[in-house]
Amino acid sequence: VGVLGGGQLARMMAEAAVRLDVRLRVYQTSAEGPSSVLPDVHTGAWTDSECIDAFLAGCDVVTLDNEWVDLGTVVDRLPPDVSLRPGVETMNRVRDKIRQKAHMEAYGLPLGLYEGCHDRSSLDEVARRFGFPLVAKRPTHSYDGYGNRTVHDRTQLHAAFDELGGGGPLLVEQWVPFVQELAVIVARRPGGQAVAYPVTATQQRNHKCESVEVPAAVEHSVAELATELSLAAAEVFDCVGVVGVELFMLEDGRLLLNEIAPRPHNTGHYTIDACSTSQFENHLRAVLDLPLGETTLLRPAAAMVNVLGKRLGKSQSASLASALAVPGASVHLYGKDVVRPGRKMGHVTAVGASIEEARNRATEAARRLEL
Ligand SMILES: Nc1ncnc2c1ncn2[C@@H]1O[C@H](COP(=O)(O)OP(=O)(O)OP(=O)(O)O)[C@@H](O)[C@H]1O
Ligand SMILES: [Mg+2]
């Protein structure tokens, strides 16, 4: 399996690949990514056809570690017997958040109000129609909250257009008054067979995922609907592999889709330590068209807390021993050389007899990590 992109997702896929004796090869653009420690890594530009050819030679399947990979050269050079999974059509529909929303809307999936704004007069028109606050998003290349902001007035909205739009359109969304955010990890094979993991409750701060708890404390009917919508979303984009689906739950239990990501997802990292099959193993199984593994939660509850950078500088692991001393906490570090405030440096998962127990353990271990 070739993986385009050498971030933490490729690195965690490699762990799962070793168990199945699947040979994993990574293509990265920087020599110092989380995947640099892996044995078979090719480093080059996305447009370096020689380097891409060497990477593709011998691959059965090529998959992605992030959706911002520049696919042009890869697609041009892809040998006829090598599959790209997820495929180009899926990626093109998902990558641009405006296009992604239009596609979901066309299939009748429930969404909040949104508009792609191409100029200043459309900004004002949308602000009048939706009212403030609004969420402004750069339609492409935004992730982990980079490229998103909540705007409270006309000045902030126009500033977002200049600073996030970058000359292209700006996605403007009505503020969704959610009471809880949910996420569901789906794994889907090329023929459409799919499995879903338990529904998780996610906590975001500054538009960035901070922690995840599972099972989400929601009514059974809400969990069922979330699962149904997530499977439907994976299907309408014809996703192959793992897909992370993010949803908003409203006060009356109604659900709206926020976005999907056609790859293993931060809100599914807990599956490594808490489920029968991790999302990374199921991603590999799905892209290789192998039978999917069970998604059962092995303990009553699990929690995952992201370890975010708190400073700018070289990372260090001096605090590891202290975090590892927390009983029941599984520490995952991504091997990023440089820490930046807010950068995802690792995560901690804990399981427990209750959500509280799992949350306390994971929070305590994450707090102790000073990278
Ligand atoms: N329309 C909205 N109304 C209210 N909150 C929103 C809205 N859109 C986004 N948010 C908040 O911002 C968070 C990040 O938004 P979104 O998922 O679109 O961005 P992202 O940068 O792609 O995030 P990530 O990569 O972390 O999933 C959401 O999880 C939610 O907390
Ligand atoms: Mg998101």
Coordinates of C-alpha atoms and ligand atoms in Angstrom, one line a residue:
V1 CA 0.0 0.0 0.0
G2 CA 1.4 3.4 -1.0
V3 CA 0.4 6.3 1.2
L4 CA 0.5 9.8 -0.1
G5 CA 1.5 12.1 2.7
G6 CA 3.8 11.4 5.7
G7 CA 1.8 12.8 8.6
Q8 CA 0.7 11.0 11.8
L9 CA -2.1 9.2 9.9
A10 CA 0.4 7.4 7.6
R11 CA 2.5 6.7 10.7
M12 CA -0.4 5.1 12.5
M13 CA -1.4 3.2 9.4
A14 CA 2.1 1.7 9.4
E15 CA 1.5 0.2 12.8
A16 CA -1.6 -1.6 11.6
A17 CA 0.2 -2.7 8.4
V18 CA 2.9 -4.5 10.3
R19 CA 0.3 -6.6 12.1
L20 CA -1.1 -7.8 8.8
D21 CA 2.2 -8.0 7.1
V22 CA 1.0 -5.4 4.6
R23 CA 4.0 -3.5 3.2
L24 CA 3.5 0.2 3.5
R25 CA 5.4 2.8 1.5
V26 CA 5.0 6.5 2.2
Y27 CA 5.5 9.5 -0.1
Q28 CA 6.3 12.7 1.8
T29 CA 7.3 16.1 0.7
S30 CA 9.4 16.9 3.8
A31 CA 12.2 14.7 5.2
E32 CA 11.2 15.4 8.7
G33 CA 7.6 14.3 9.0
P34 CA 6.1 11.7 11.5
S35 CA 6.6 9.0 8.9
S36 CA 10.3 9.5 8.5
V37 CA 11.0 6.7 11.0
L38 CA 9.3 4.2 8.6
P39 CA 11.5 1.9 6.5
D40 CA 10.1 2.7 3.1
V41 CA 9.8 6.4 2.6
H42 CA 10.2 8.4 -0.6
T43 CA 10.7 12.1 -0.3
G44 CA 10.0 14.5 -3.2
A45 CA 7.7 17.2 -4.5
W46 CA 4.2 16.2 -5.6
T47 CA 5.2 17.2 -9.2
D48 CA 8.5 15.2 -9.3
S49 CA 7.5 12.5 -11.8
E50 CA 10.7 10.5 -11.4
C51 CA 10.2 10.3 -7.7
I52 CA 6.5 9.5 -8.0
D53 CA 7.3 6.7 -10.5
A54 CA 9.7 5.1 -8.1
F55 CA 7.1 5.3 -5.4
L56 CA 4.4 3.8 -7.5
A57 CA 6.5 0.9 -8.8
G58 CA 5.4 -2.2 -6.9
C59 CA 2.3 -0.7 -5.2
D60 CA -1.0 -2.5 -5.5
V61 CA -3.1 0.3 -4.0
V62 CA -2.4 3.9 -3.3
T63 CA -4.2 5.8 -0.5
L64 CA -3.9 9.2 1.2
D65 CA -2.9 10.5 4.6
N66 CA -4.5 13.9 3.9
E67 CA -6.9 15.4 1.4
W68 CA -4.6 18.3 0.3
V69 CA -2.2 16.1 -1.6
D70 CA -1.6 17.5 -5.1
L71 CA -2.8 14.4 -7.0
G72 CA -2.1 15.6 -10.6
T73 CA 1.2 13.9 -11.2
V74 CA 0.2 10.8 -9.3
V75 CA -2.9 10.4 -11.4
D76 CA -1.0 10.9 -14.6
R77 CA 1.6 8.4 -13.7
L78 CA -0.6 5.8 -12.0
P79 CA -0.1 2.4 -13.7
P80 CA -3.4 0.8 -15.0
D81 CA -3.2 -2.0 -12.4
V82 CA -2.7 0.3 -9.4
S83 CA -5.9 1.6 -7.8
L84 CA -6.1 5.0 -6.1
R85 CA -8.5 4.6 -3.1
P86 CA -10.3 6.8 -2.4
G87 CA -10.6 7.7 -6.1
V88 CA -10.1 11.0 -7.8
E89 CA -13.8 11.7 -8.2
T90 CA -14.3 11.3 -4.5
M91 CA -11.4 13.5 -3.7
N92 CA -12.5 16.3 -6.1
R93 CA -15.9 16.3 -4.5
V94 CA -14.7 16.4 -1.0
R95 CA -11.7 18.7 -1.2
D96 CA -13.6 21.9 -1.8
K97 CA -15.9 22.4 1.1
I98 CA -18.4 24.3 -1.0
R99 CA -18.6 21.5 -3.6
Q100 CA -18.8 18.9 -0.8
K101 CA -21.8 20.7 0.7
A102 CA -23.5 21.0 -2.6
H103 CA -23.0 17.3 -3.2
M104 CA -24.5 16.4 0.1
E105 CA -27.4 18.8 -0.5
A106 CA -28.1 17.2 -3.9
Y107 CA -28.5 13.9 -2.1
G108 CA -30.9 15.3 0.4
L109 CA -28.5 15.0 3.4
P110 CA -29.4 17.6 6.1
L111 CA -27.1 20.6 6.3
G112 CA -27.0 24.0 7.9
L113 CA -27.4 27.1 5.7
Y114 CA -24.3 27.9 3.7
E115 CA -23.2 29.9 0.7
G116 CA -20.1 30.2 -1.4
C117 CA -19.4 34.0 -1.6
H118 CA -17.4 35.2 -4.6
D119 CA -17.6 39.0 -3.9
R120 CA -18.3 41.6 -1.2
S121 CA -21.8 42.3 -2.2
S122 CA -22.7 38.6 -1.8
L123 CA -21.1 38.7 1.7
D124 CA -23.5 41.4 2.7
E125 CA -26.5 39.7 1.2
V126 CA -25.7 36.4 2.9
A127 CA -25.1 38.2 6.3
R128 CA -28.6 39.8 5.9
R129 CA -30.2 36.4 5.1
F130 CA -28.4 34.3 7.8
G131 CA -27.7 36.9 10.5
F132 CA -24.6 37.0 12.7
P133 CA -22.7 35.1 14.0
L134 CA -21.4 33.4 10.9
V135 CA -18.7 30.9 10.4
A136 CA -16.3 31.8 7.6
K137 CA -14.2 29.1 6.1
R138 CA -11.5 28.9 3.4
P139 CA -13.1 26.2 1.1
T140 CA -9.8 24.3 0.5
H141 CA -6.7 23.6 2.5
S142 CA -8.3 24.2 5.9
Y143 CA -8.0 21.7 8.6
D144 CA -7.7 21.5 12.4
G145 CA -9.4 24.9 12.6
Y146 CA -6.7 26.6 10.4
G147 CA -8.7 28.5 7.8
N148 CA -11.9 28.9 9.9
R149 CA -13.2 31.6 12.1
T150 CA -16.4 32.8 13.7
V151 CA -17.3 36.3 12.7
H152 CA -19.7 38.6 14.6
D153 CA -20.1 41.6 12.4
R154 CA -19.7 43.0 8.9
T155 CA -16.1 44.2 9.5
Q156 CA -15.0 40.8 10.7
L157 CA -16.8 39.1 7.8
H158 CA -15.0 41.3 5.2
A159 CA -11.7 40.8 6.9
A160 CA -12.2 37.0 6.7
F161 CA -13.0 37.4 3.0
D162 CA -9.6 39.1 2.5
E163 CA -7.6 36.9 4.8
L164 CA -9.2 33.5 4.2
G165 CA -10.7 33.8 0.8
G166 CA -7.3 34.3 -0.8
G167 CA -8.8 35.7 -4.0
G168 CA -11.2 32.7 -4.3
P169 CA -14.6 32.3 -2.8
L170 CA -15.3 32.2 0.9
L171 CA -17.6 29.6 2.4
V172 CA -20.0 31.4 4.7
E173 CA -22.2 29.3 7.1
Q174 CA -25.0 30.2 9.4
W175 CA -23.9 29.6 13.0
V176 CA -25.4 26.2 14.0
P177 CA -26.6 26.3 17.7
F178 CA -25.6 22.8 18.4
V179 CA -25.8 21.2 21.9
Q180 CA -23.3 18.6 21.0
E181 CA -20.9 17.7 18.1
L182 CA -20.8 14.0 17.1
A183 CA -18.6 12.0 14.8
V184 CA -18.8 8.6 13.2
I185 CA -16.0 6.6 11.6
V186 CA -17.1 4.6 8.6
A187 CA -15.0 2.0 6.7
R188 CA -16.2 1.2 3.2
R189 CA -15.0 -1.4 0.7
P190 CA -14.9 -0.8 -3.1
G191 CA -18.1 -2.8 -3.6
G192 CA -20.0 -0.6 -1.0
Q193 CA -19.9 -2.9 2.0
A194 CA -19.5 -0.7 5.0
V195 CA -19.2 -0.7 8.8
A196 CA -19.6 2.1 11.3
Y197 CA -18.0 2.6 14.6
P198 CA -19.9 3.7 17.7
V199 CA -21.0 7.3 17.7
T200 CA -18.6 9.6 19.5
A201 CA -19.2 13.0 21.3
T202 CA -16.5 15.5 20.3
Q203 CA -15.3 18.7 21.9
Q204 CA -13.8 21.4 19.8
R205 CA -12.2 24.6 21.0
N206 CA -11.2 27.4 18.6
H207 CA -12.5 25.2 15.8
K208 CA -10.1 22.5 16.7
C209 CA -10.8 19.0 18.1
E210 CA -9.7 18.8 21.7
S211 CA -11.2 15.5 23.0
V212 CA -13.6 12.7 22.1
E213 CA -15.8 10.5 24.3
V214 CA -17.4 7.3 23.3
P215 CA -20.2 6.1 23.4
A216 CA -21.8 9.5 23.0
A217 CA -24.4 10.1 25.7
V218 CA -27.3 10.6 23.3
E219 CA -30.7 8.9 22.8
H220 CA -30.5 5.6 21.0
S221 CA -32.6 7.0 18.1
V222 CA -30.1 9.9 17.7
A223 CA -27.2 7.5 17.6
E224 CA -29.0 5.4 15.0
L225 CA -29.7 8.4 12.9
A226 CA -26.1 9.6 13.2
T227 CA -24.9 6.2 12.0
E228 CA -27.4 6.1 9.1
L229 CA -26.4 9.6 7.9
S230 CA -22.7 8.8 8.1
L231 CA -23.1 5.6 6.1
A232 CA -25.2 7.6 3.6
A233 CA -22.5 10.3 3.4
A234 CA -19.8 7.7 2.7
E235 CA -21.9 6.2 0.0
V236 CA -22.9 9.4 -1.9
F237 CA -19.2 10.3 -2.2
D238 CA -18.4 6.7 -3.1
C239 CA -15.7 6.7 -0.5
V240 CA -13.3 3.7 -0.2
G241 CA -11.3 3.3 3.0
V242 CA -12.1 5.0 6.3
V243 CA -14.2 8.2 6.3
G244 CA -14.7 10.5 9.3
V245 CA -18.1 12.1 9.4
E246 CA -18.7 15.1 11.6
L247 CA -22.3 16.1 12.7
F248 CA -24.0 18.7 14.8
M249 CA -26.8 17.7 17.2
L250 CA -29.5 20.3 17.8
E251 CA -31.4 20.7 21.0
D252 CA -34.4 18.8 19.6
G253 CA -32.2 15.9 18.6
R254 CA -32.1 16.8 14.9
L255 CA -28.8 16.2 13.2
L256 CA -27.0 18.3 10.6
L257 CA -23.9 17.1 8.7
N258 CA -20.8 19.4 9.2
E259 CA -18.2 17.8 6.9
I260 CA -16.6 14.5 5.9
A261 CA -13.0 13.6 5.6
P262 CA -12.2 10.6 3.4
R263 CA -9.4 9.1 5.5
P264 CA -8.8 8.0 9.1
H265 CA -9.9 10.8 11.4
N266 CA -8.7 12.3 14.6
T267 CA -12.0 11.4 16.3
G268 CA -11.3 7.8 15.5
H269 CA -7.9 7.5 17.1
Y270 CA -9.5 6.0 20.2
T271 CA -10.3 2.9 18.1
I272 CA -6.6 1.8 18.3
D273 CA -6.8 1.1 22.0
A274 CA -10.6 0.7 22.6
C275 CA -12.1 -1.3 19.7
S276 CA -11.7 -4.8 18.2
T277 CA -10.2 -3.3 15.0
S278 CA -8.6 0.1 14.8
Q279 CA -9.7 2.6 12.2
F280 CA -6.2 2.3 10.6
E281 CA -6.5 -1.5 10.2
N282 CA -10.0 -1.1 8.8
H283 CA -8.7 1.6 6.4
L284 CA -6.1 -0.9 5.1
R285 CA -8.6 -3.7 4.9
A286 CA -11.0 -1.5 3.0
V287 CA -8.5 -0.1 0.4
L288 CA -7.2 -3.7 -0.1
D289 CA -10.8 -4.9 -0.5
L290 CA -10.4 -7.4 2.4
P291 CA -13.1 -8.3 4.9
L292 CA -13.7 -5.5 7.4
G293 CA -13.1 -6.0 11.1
E294 CA -15.5 -5.6 13.9
T295 CA -16.0 -2.1 15.3
T296 CA -17.1 -3.1 18.8
L297 CA -16.0 -1.0 21.7
L298 CA -14.2 -3.5 24.0
R299 CA -14.8 -1.6 27.3
P300 CA -17.8 0.4 28.5
A301 CA -16.2 3.7 27.7
A302 CA -13.2 5.4 26.1
A303 CA -11.9 9.0 25.9
M304 CA -9.3 10.5 23.7
V305 CA -7.6 13.8 24.4
N306 CA -5.3 15.5 21.9
V307 CA -1.9 16.7 23.0
L308 CA -1.6 20.1 21.4
G309 CA 1.6 22.2 21.3
K310 CA 1.8 25.0 23.9
R311 CA 4.9 26.8 22.6
L312 CA 7.2 27.3 19.6
G313 CA 10.4 25.4 19.5
K314 CA 12.0 21.9 19.3
S315 CA 9.9 19.2 20.8
Q316 CA 11.1 17.1 23.8
S317 CA 9.8 14.1 25.6
A318 CA 11.1 14.7 29.1
S319 CA 7.6 14.5 30.5
L320 CA 6.8 11.1 29.0
A321 CA 7.5 9.1 32.1
S322 CA 5.1 11.2 34.1
A323 CA 2.3 10.7 31.6
L324 CA 2.9 7.0 31.4
A325 CA 2.5 6.7 35.1
V326 CA -1.2 7.4 34.8
P327 CA -3.0 4.1 35.0
G328 CA -4.9 3.0 31.9
A329 CA -3.7 5.8 29.7
S330 CA -2.3 4.9 26.2
V331 CA 0.1 7.6 25.0
H332 CA 0.6 8.2 21.3
L333 CA 3.3 10.7 20.1
Y334 CA 3.6 11.7 16.5
G335 CA 7.3 12.4 16.4
K336 CA 7.0 16.0 15.1
D337 CA 10.3 17.8 15.5
V338 CA 8.9 21.3 15.9
V339 CA 6.2 22.3 18.4
R340 CA 3.9 25.1 17.6
P341 CA 1.1 26.4 19.8
G342 CA -2.0 24.4 18.9
R343 CA -0.2 21.9 16.7
K344 CA -1.4 18.3 17.1
M345 CA 1.7 16.6 18.7
G346 CA 0.0 13.4 19.9
H347 CA -3.0 12.0 21.8
V348 CA -3.9 10.0 24.8
T349 CA -6.6 7.4 24.9
A350 CA -8.0 5.8 28.1
V351 CA -10.7 3.2 28.6
G352 CA -12.7 2.8 31.7
A353 CA -15.9 1.5 33.4
S354 CA -17.5 4.9 32.8
I355 CA -17.0 8.0 30.6
E356 CA -15.8 9.9 33.7
E357 CA -13.2 7.4 34.6
A358 CA -11.9 7.3 31.0
R359 CA -12.0 11.1 30.6
N360 CA -10.1 11.7 33.9
R361 CA -7.4 9.3 33.0
A362 CA -6.9 10.6 29.5
T363 CA -7.1 14.3 30.6
E364 CA -4.5 13.7 33.4
A365 CA -2.0 12.0 31.1
A366 CA -2.4 14.6 28.4
R367 CA -2.0 17.4 30.9
R368 CA 1.3 15.9 32.1
L369 CA 2.8 15.8 28.6
E370 CA 4.9 18.9 28.0
L371 CA 6.3 18.6 24.5
Ligands
LIG1 N1 -21.7 26.5 11.0 C1 -21.1 26.3 12.1 N2 -21.8 26.6 13.3 C2 -21.2 26.5 14.5 N3 -20.0 26.0 14.7 C3 -19.3 25.6 13.6 C4 -19.8 25.7 12.3 N4 -18.9 25.2 11.4 C5 -17.8 24.8 12.1 N5 -18.0 25.0 13.4 C6 -17.1 24.7 14.5 O1 -15.8 24.7 14.0 C7 -15.2 23.4 14.1 C8 -14.3 23.2 12.9 O2 -15.0 23.3 11.7 P1 -14.8 22.4 10.4 O3 -15.0 21.0 10.8 O4 -15.6 22.9 9.3 O5 -13.3 22.8 10.1 P2 -11.9 22.0 9.9 O6 -10.8 23.0 10.1 O7 -12.0 21.2 8.7 O8 -11.8 21.1 11.2 P3 -11.2 19.7 11.4 O9 -10.1 19.5 10.5 O10 -10.7 19.9 12.8 O11 -12.3 18.8 11.4 C9 -16.4 22.5 14.1 O12 -16.1 21.2 14.7 C10 -17.4 23.3 15.0 O13 -16.9 23.2 16.4
MG2 MG -14.1 19.4 11.0

